[in-house]
Short mmCIF file of C-alpha atoms in Angstrom, two decimals:
data_model
loop_
_atom_site.label_atom_id
_atom_site.label_comp_id
_atom_site.label_asym_id
_atom_site.label_seq_id
_atom_site.Cartn_x
_atom_site.Cartn_y
_atom_site.Cartn_z
CA MET A 1 218.60 42.27 122.26
CA ASP A 2 221.02 39.42 122.86
CA ASP A 3 219.82 38.17 119.34
CA GLY A 4 223.22 38.13 117.58
CA LYS A 5 222.91 41.62 115.50
CA SER A 6 226.76 42.55 116.55
CA THR A 7 227.48 38.95 115.75
CA LEU A 8 226.02 38.94 112.57
CA ILE A 9 227.46 42.53 111.45
CA GLY A 10 230.78 41.15 112.35
CA ARG A 11 230.60 37.78 110.44
CA LEU A 12 229.24 39.88 107.35
CA LEU A 13 232.69 41.76 107.60
CA TYR A 14 235.15 39.11 108.54
CA ASP A 15 233.57 36.51 105.67
CA SER A 16 233.46 38.96 102.84
CA LYS A 17 237.07 40.29 103.52
CA ASN A 18 236.53 43.59 105.12
CA VAL A 19 238.24 42.87 108.39
CA LEU A 20 241.75 44.13 108.80
CA GLN A 21 244.50 41.95 110.31
CA ASP A 22 245.11 44.75 113.18
CA GLN A 23 241.58 44.51 114.00
CA LEU A 24 241.30 40.53 114.19
CA ASP A 25 244.78 40.81 116.54
CA ALA A 26 243.11 43.18 118.54
CA ILE A 27 239.56 41.27 119.18
CA GLN A 28 241.13 38.24 119.61
CA ARG A 29 243.27 39.68 122.63
CA GLN A 30 239.89 41.06 123.89
CA THR A 31 237.74 37.84 123.06
CA LYS A 32 236.75 36.57 127.07
CA ASN A 33 236.55 32.82 125.45
CA ARG A 34 239.69 32.30 123.99
CA GLU A 35 240.40 28.90 125.01
CA GLU A 36 237.60 28.03 122.30
CA GLY A 37 239.64 28.96 119.74
CA GLU A 38 236.61 31.41 118.37
CA ILE A 39 237.06 35.20 118.57
CA ASP A 40 233.86 37.55 119.60
CA LEU A 41 232.86 38.81 116.02
CA ALA A 42 230.66 41.11 118.06
CA LEU A 43 233.77 43.20 119.35
CA LEU A 44 234.02 44.86 115.41
CA THR A 45 230.82 46.98 115.98
CA ASP A 46 230.73 47.07 120.28
CA GLY A 47 233.22 49.32 121.12
CA LEU A 48 232.05 51.08 124.28
CA ARG A 49 233.69 49.29 127.33
CA ALA A 50 229.97 49.23 128.78
CA GLU A 51 229.07 47.27 125.53
CA ARG A 52 231.79 44.66 125.99
CA GLU A 53 231.28 44.29 129.52
CA GLN A 54 227.37 43.60 129.17
CA GLY A 55 227.57 42.30 126.01
CA ILE A 56 224.85 44.32 124.66
CA THR A 57 224.92 47.22 121.78
CA ILE A 58 224.37 50.49 123.69
CA ASP A 59 225.23 53.04 120.95
CA VAL A 60 224.46 53.36 117.23
CA ALA A 61 228.15 51.83 115.35
CA TYR A 62 228.46 52.68 111.74
CA LYS A 63 230.29 50.24 109.96
CA TYR A 64 231.45 50.71 105.97
CA PHE A 65 232.31 47.92 103.71
CA SER A 66 232.46 47.63 99.91
CA THR A 67 232.22 44.02 97.34
CA PRO A 68 232.98 44.18 93.99
CA LYS A 69 229.00 45.07 93.29
CA ARG A 70 227.99 47.47 95.90
CA LYS A 71 229.35 49.89 98.75
CA PHE A 72 227.35 49.43 102.22
CA ILE A 73 226.63 51.63 105.19
CA ILE A 74 225.91 49.47 108.43
CA ALA A 75 224.12 51.04 111.08
CA ASP A 76 224.16 48.24 114.18
CA ALA A 77 221.35 49.68 116.57
CA PRO A 78 220.43 48.43 119.76
CA GLY A 79 217.74 46.58 120.82
CA HIS A 80 216.49 47.42 124.16
CA ILE A 81 213.22 49.63 124.27
CA GLN A 82 215.55 51.87 126.91
CA TYR A 83 217.71 52.97 123.33
CA THR A 84 214.76 54.08 121.09
CA ARG A 85 216.49 57.16 120.27
CA ASN A 86 219.65 55.34 119.01
CA MET A 87 217.26 53.02 117.20
CA VAL A 88 215.38 56.11 115.42
CA THR A 89 218.64 57.69 114.52
CA GLY A 90 220.33 54.56 112.95
CA ALA A 91 217.34 53.83 110.98
CA SER A 92 216.45 57.65 109.80
CA ASN A 93 218.84 57.59 106.86
CA ALA A 94 218.59 53.43 105.96
CA ASN A 95 217.12 52.14 102.72
CA LEU A 96 216.90 48.93 103.90
CA ALA A 97 216.51 47.24 107.64
CA ILE A 98 217.45 43.86 108.59
CA ILE A 99 215.17 42.35 111.62
CA LEU A 100 216.92 39.84 113.54
CA ILE A 101 214.74 37.12 115.37
CA ASP A 102 216.15 34.44 117.42
CA ALA A 103 215.03 31.28 116.36
CA ARG A 104 214.60 29.81 119.78
CA ASN A 105 212.20 32.46 120.85
CA GLY A 106 210.11 33.52 117.44
CA VAL A 107 208.62 36.28 116.97
CA SER A 108 209.01 39.07 119.95
CA GLU A 109 207.69 42.19 121.32
CA GLN A 110 211.28 43.57 120.40
CA THR A 111 210.34 42.38 116.81
CA ARG A 112 206.90 43.99 116.83
CA ARG A 113 208.41 47.19 118.24
CA HIS A 114 211.65 47.63 115.95
CA SER A 115 209.36 46.85 112.99
CA ILE A 116 206.89 49.28 114.22
CA ILE A 117 209.53 51.84 113.92
CA ALA A 118 211.18 50.92 110.67
CA SER A 119 207.29 51.36 109.34
CA LEU A 120 207.28 54.77 111.25
CA LEU A 121 210.21 56.05 109.40
CA GLY A 122 209.41 54.62 105.88
CA ILE A 123 211.60 51.98 105.50
CA LYS A 124 210.90 50.50 102.56
CA HIS A 125 212.92 47.03 102.27
CA ILE A 126 212.59 44.69 105.20
CA VAL A 127 215.19 41.63 105.42
CA VAL A 128 213.63 39.16 108.28
CA ALA A 129 217.02 37.59 109.24
CA VAL A 130 215.91 34.34 111.71
CA ASN A 131 219.43 33.70 113.32
CA LYS A 132 220.91 30.97 115.92
CA MET A 133 219.14 28.13 113.08
CA ASP A 134 222.38 26.15 114.45
CA LEU A 135 220.40 26.05 117.96
CA VAL A 136 217.32 24.36 116.51
CA ASN A 137 218.87 21.86 114.27
CA TYR A 138 218.02 24.05 111.05
CA SER A 139 214.58 23.12 111.45
CA GLN A 140 212.50 24.18 108.39
CA ASP A 141 209.40 23.94 110.55
CA ILE A 142 210.34 26.22 113.59
CA TYR A 143 211.55 28.85 110.53
CA ASN A 144 208.24 28.51 108.18
CA ASN A 145 206.28 29.03 111.76
CA ILE A 146 208.04 32.07 112.35
CA ILE A 147 207.52 33.27 108.85
CA ILE A 148 203.88 33.19 109.64
CA ASP A 149 203.79 34.65 112.87
CA TYR A 150 206.14 38.03 111.18
CA THR A 151 203.54 37.59 108.23
CA GLN A 152 200.61 38.97 110.24
CA VAL A 153 202.76 41.72 111.95
CA ALA A 154 203.92 42.82 108.30
CA LYS A 155 200.11 43.04 107.64
CA THR A 156 199.40 45.30 110.12
CA LEU A 157 202.02 47.65 109.78
CA GLY A 158 201.76 47.68 105.98
CA LEU A 159 205.17 46.40 105.48
CA SER A 160 205.23 44.95 101.85
CA ASP A 161 208.85 44.21 100.40
CA ILE A 162 209.84 41.37 102.77
CA GLN A 163 212.39 38.99 102.38
CA TYR A 164 213.15 35.96 105.07
CA ILE A 165 216.70 34.63 105.30
CA PRO A 166 217.48 31.74 108.07
CA ILE A 167 221.02 32.19 109.26
CA SER A 168 223.73 31.38 111.93
CA ALA A 169 225.32 34.15 112.69
CA LEU A 170 228.19 32.37 114.72
CA ASN A 171 229.01 29.66 112.22
CA GLY A 172 228.59 31.94 109.16
CA ASP A 173 225.50 29.73 107.31
CA ASN A 174 223.86 32.05 104.73
CA ILE A 175 225.56 35.33 105.66
CA VAL A 176 227.99 35.49 102.81
CA GLU A 177 227.88 31.74 101.30
CA LYS A 178 224.97 29.34 100.86
CA SER A 179 224.81 26.91 103.69
CA ASP A 180 224.76 23.25 103.09
CA LYS A 181 223.22 23.00 106.55
CA LEU A 182 220.10 24.65 104.88
CA PRO A 183 219.19 22.65 101.88
CA TRP A 184 215.77 23.23 101.83
CA TYR A 185 215.85 26.90 101.90
CA SER A 186 216.30 28.10 98.10
CA GLY A 187 216.70 31.61 97.95
CA ASP A 188 219.84 33.98 98.59
CA SER A 189 222.76 34.32 101.38
CA LEU A 190 222.21 37.43 102.96
CA LEU A 191 225.45 39.10 101.22
CA ALA A 192 224.01 38.31 97.99
CA PHE A 193 220.81 39.43 98.49
CA LEU A 194 221.99 42.82 99.85
CA GLU A 195 224.10 42.81 96.77
CA LYS A 196 221.11 42.99 94.07
CA VAL A 197 218.14 44.70 96.53
CA GLU A 198 217.25 47.68 94.03
CA VAL A 199 217.27 50.86 96.15
CA HIS A 200 217.74 53.15 93.21
CA ASN A 201 213.82 53.71 92.87
CA ASP A 202 213.22 54.57 96.10
CA ILE A 203 214.50 58.03 95.13
CA ASN A 204 211.61 60.34 94.24
CA LEU A 205 212.53 61.97 90.99
CA THR A 206 209.05 63.45 90.39
CA ASP A 207 208.89 66.24 93.05
CA GLY A 208 211.57 68.49 92.48
CA ARG A 209 213.39 69.55 96.26
CA PHE A 210 216.35 72.06 96.28
CA PRO A 211 217.49 73.47 99.62
CA VAL A 212 220.04 76.25 99.19
CA GLN A 213 222.72 75.04 101.45
CA TYR A 214 225.67 78.61 100.44
CA VAL A 215 224.98 81.37 98.16
CA ILE A 216 228.07 81.55 96.01
CA ARG A 217 229.39 84.84 95.14
CA PRO A 218 232.72 85.82 94.34
CA GLN A 219 232.88 89.60 93.42
CA SER A 220 236.25 88.98 91.69
CA ASP A 221 237.20 90.52 88.82
CA GLU A 222 236.66 87.56 86.11
CA LEU A 223 233.58 86.26 88.00
CA HIS A 224 232.31 89.97 88.73
CA ASP A 225 228.42 88.68 87.92
CA TYR A 226 228.47 85.18 89.32
CA ARG A 227 225.73 84.58 91.78
CA GLY A 228 225.08 80.31 92.05
CA TYR A 229 223.10 78.52 94.52
CA ALA A 230 224.84 75.49 95.95
CA GLY A 231 223.56 72.76 97.55
CA LYS A 232 221.94 69.00 97.38
CA ILE A 233 218.97 68.09 95.21
CA THR A 234 217.01 65.98 97.76
CA SER A 235 214.25 64.92 95.20
CA GLY A 236 213.40 65.39 91.81
CA ILE A 237 215.12 66.72 88.04
CA TYR A 238 215.96 70.08 87.24
CA ARG A 239 216.70 71.23 84.20
CA LYS A 240 217.88 74.31 82.25
CA GLY A 241 214.81 76.49 81.73
CA ASP A 242 212.44 75.08 84.27
CA SER A 243 210.31 77.63 85.72
CA VAL A 244 210.72 77.10 89.51
CA LEU A 245 209.71 78.87 92.44
CA VAL A 246 211.63 80.26 95.52
CA LEU A 247 209.84 79.41 98.86
CA PRO A 248 208.84 80.51 101.56
CA ALA A 249 209.05 83.90 99.67
CA GLY A 250 206.95 82.35 96.80
CA ILE A 251 209.19 84.51 93.84
CA GLU A 252 208.98 82.94 90.60
CA THR A 253 212.16 82.72 88.21
CA VAL A 254 213.66 80.58 85.46
CA ILE A 255 216.88 78.12 85.97
CA ASP A 256 219.58 80.07 83.89
CA HIS A 257 221.95 76.99 84.02
CA ILE A 258 223.33 74.32 86.32
CA GLU A 259 227.07 73.26 87.25
CA ILE A 260 228.28 70.38 88.38
CA ALA A 261 231.88 69.97 89.86
CA GLY A 262 232.61 73.30 87.45
CA LYS A 263 230.90 72.11 84.51
CA GLU A 264 227.58 72.90 82.86
CA VAL A 265 225.26 70.21 82.44
CA SER A 266 221.88 70.36 81.06
CA GLU A 267 220.07 68.35 83.94
CA ALA A 268 220.69 67.06 87.34
CA PHE A 269 218.86 65.47 89.33
CA ALA A 270 218.50 63.68 93.28
CA PRO A 271 220.75 62.89 95.08
CA GLN A 272 223.42 65.20 93.10
CA SER A 273 225.17 68.04 94.69
CA VAL A 274 225.01 71.28 92.41
CA VAL A 275 225.32 74.92 91.89
CA ILE A 276 221.74 76.28 90.21
CA HIS A 277 222.18 79.68 88.55
CA LEU A 278 218.63 81.84 88.10
CA THR A 279 218.04 84.19 85.46
CA ASP A 280 216.81 86.65 87.93
CA ASP A 281 218.83 88.56 90.84
CA ILE A 282 216.79 87.40 93.80
CA ASP A 283 217.22 87.79 97.43
CA ILE A 284 218.07 84.23 98.36
CA SER A 285 219.34 82.88 101.49
CA ARG A 286 220.64 80.01 103.12
CA GLY A 287 217.69 77.61 104.13
CA ASP A 288 215.24 78.84 100.92
CA ILE A 289 213.88 76.32 98.77
CA ILE A 290 213.62 76.09 94.99
CA VAL A 291 210.83 73.98 93.67
CA HIS A 292 209.07 73.30 90.65
CA LYS A 293 205.93 75.49 89.90
CA ASP A 294 203.55 72.47 89.58
CA LYS A 295 204.76 70.25 92.71
CA GLN A 296 204.87 72.47 95.54
CA PRO A 297 205.33 71.55 99.17
CA GLN A 298 202.82 73.02 101.93
CA ILE A 299 203.79 76.21 103.86
CA GLU A 300 202.21 76.38 107.30
CA GLN A 301 203.42 77.67 110.62
CA GLU A 302 201.69 74.95 112.39
CA ILE A 303 202.39 71.76 111.89
CA ASP A 304 201.51 68.37 113.22
CA VAL A 305 204.39 65.96 113.76
CA LEU A 306 205.09 62.49 114.92
CA LEU A 307 208.12 63.12 117.31
CA CYS A 308 210.66 60.94 118.98
CA TRP A 309 211.83 62.71 122.47
CA MET A 310 215.90 62.23 122.97
CA ASP A 311 216.63 64.39 125.86
CA ASN A 312 216.73 63.51 129.40
CA LYS A 313 214.65 66.79 130.46
CA PRO A 314 211.14 65.89 129.79
CA LEU A 315 209.17 67.69 126.87
CA ILE A 316 206.58 70.03 128.32
CA LYS A 317 203.73 71.89 126.41
CA GLY A 318 204.67 75.67 125.27
CA ASN A 319 208.73 74.75 125.57
CA LYS A 320 210.28 76.97 122.59
CA TYR A 321 213.27 74.97 120.63
CA LEU A 322 214.99 75.68 117.33
CA LEU A 323 213.47 73.61 114.59
CA GLN A 324 216.10 72.35 111.38
CA LEU A 325 214.74 71.20 108.34
CA ASN A 326 217.66 70.78 105.74
CA SER A 327 219.50 73.62 105.87
CA ARG A 328 216.51 76.04 107.58
CA ILE A 329 216.58 76.95 111.02
CA VAL A 330 213.25 78.41 112.65
CA ARG A 331 212.21 79.31 115.89
CA ALA A 332 209.55 76.72 117.26
CA VAL A 333 207.15 76.12 120.24
CA ILE A 334 205.52 72.94 121.22
CA ARG A 335 201.71 73.90 121.07
CA ASP A 336 199.96 70.85 121.71
CA ILE A 337 200.82 67.10 122.89
CA GLU A 338 198.02 65.07 121.42
CA TYR A 339 198.88 61.31 122.25
CA LYS A 340 201.77 59.16 123.16
CA LEU A 341 202.51 55.86 120.76
CA ASP A 342 203.10 52.90 122.27
CA VAL A 343 205.35 51.33 120.63
CA ASN A 344 204.96 47.80 121.24
CA SER A 345 201.30 48.10 119.99
CA LEU A 346 200.85 51.18 118.15
CA GLU A 347 198.36 52.05 120.92
CA LYS A 348 197.63 55.91 121.15
CA VAL A 349 197.82 56.85 125.09
CA TYR A 350 196.03 59.75 125.60
CA ASP A 351 196.13 59.86 129.45
CA PHE A 352 199.72 60.30 130.11
CA GLU A 353 201.99 61.79 133.34
CA LYS A 354 204.85 63.13 131.27
CA ILE A 355 206.79 62.80 128.04
CA GLY A 356 210.37 61.35 128.62
CA LEU A 357 213.56 60.14 127.14
CA ASN A 358 212.63 57.34 123.91
CA ASP A 359 209.22 58.67 123.96
CA ILE A 360 207.12 58.84 120.82
CA VAL A 361 204.22 61.20 120.51
CA LYS A 362 201.95 63.08 118.41
CA ALA A 363 202.82 66.95 118.48
CA THR A 364 201.64 70.11 116.66
CA ILE A 365 204.13 72.57 116.67
CA ARG A 366 203.61 76.41 115.77
CA THR A 367 207.24 77.56 113.81
CA ALA A 368 207.99 81.71 113.88
CA SER A 369 207.67 81.69 110.10
CA PRO A 370 206.12 80.02 107.26
CA LEU A 371 208.13 76.62 107.02
CA PRO A 372 208.10 74.84 103.63
CA PHE A 373 207.81 70.95 103.98
CA ASP A 374 206.30 67.59 102.73
CA SER A 375 204.90 65.14 104.55
CA TYR A 376 207.33 62.47 105.81
CA GLN A 377 205.67 59.39 104.40
CA ILE A 378 205.54 61.02 100.67
CA LEU A 379 209.22 62.98 100.78
CA PRO A 380 211.34 61.62 103.64
CA ASN A 381 214.30 64.33 102.66
CA ASN A 382 211.80 67.20 103.15
CA GLY A 383 209.56 66.11 105.84
CA GLY A 384 211.87 65.29 108.62
CA ALA A 385 213.43 67.67 110.84
CA ILE A 386 215.19 67.93 114.42
CA LEU A 387 214.55 70.20 117.28
CA ILE A 388 217.64 71.89 119.31
CA ASP A 389 217.89 73.29 122.62
CA GLU A 390 218.30 77.14 122.47
CA THR A 391 221.00 77.44 125.12
CA SER A 392 222.58 73.88 125.09
CA HIS A 393 222.41 73.20 121.05
CA VAL A 394 221.95 69.65 121.84
CA THR A 395 219.48 67.86 119.73
CA VAL A 396 216.52 67.11 121.34
CA GLY A 397 213.86 65.39 119.21
CA ALA A 398 213.40 64.16 115.89
CA CYS A 399 210.21 65.20 113.86
CA MET A 400 208.36 63.51 111.17
CA PHE A 401 205.92 65.75 109.77
CA GLN A 402 202.28 64.32 108.95
#
């Protein structure tokens, strides 16, 4: 919080020429310190009135931009512990996390908390951006001390792929172009690193998972016998002739052919959207999952989860909800709450009064019917689910299967 996240993203968009002139004119008018001649780049992401009045980020802001080398989606997540649920939401689909550290303050409690959340969500790539280097006279010693301190945090959490970059978001040092004010730093600028970091290897191409989203059955004269199962391959590779299982029923069959955009292909892989045709006519509906015989997920009704609570009403043992995993929705009940996790220290708290908004707990959930799932740490796309209130249909919790 107040370490310059929104300013960093605003600077990244501005210096990479991804801000339209009318946007610049609008934030120029809204900048408080216009007499200084500088526009407040944080206004590019802090769109809520409360955010602009208080100078903090409250909600997750998504910004889309591209360079000749890569397309990006940035989730600007809030830093305060009060908005842990927003941080979890913003980080849940990220390939990479930028942990921002104020050079004047060094590694703080918030730094550790954000790193813990990144670790829990299985984000593989971490950039530690040491910001406000201009306020410490671009000191190499201060930067090196922060690296030493954060290395200990990373070791505790098991984070391995970490890149350290000294920056000044306000002045644009090392954001898009290398800065001559940091001659002792020999690495890439932030954007140069983001353009080349390898994320394609993060996709699991071994364990095939294909949740069925829609059954295509036109029953027209020209497509009388057409029966296809549409969805997105979340992991693995599927080929014509593969032996597969339809879960949770456990029916064995073979892939007859695969279509992508109406054209038949010999194979398809994650994260492609496809239509799969099977050799047998099977009772398959939305929510079923097609997997390879030799790489099956767990199928249970009683599941241990790490649960981030997102509702103003407290979580109570015995409460009933809808649980949605990909396209499958089942009724579920909270069987037990084992402990609450202190997101500042990873300490397990067994003696707690209640589970409220933004709390993260280890819980046991029982579903009304068997659920095919994987461990979140191994296959996040088939290991993360949401809890939905049955009456209001509001998302009240995010689950990570253990």
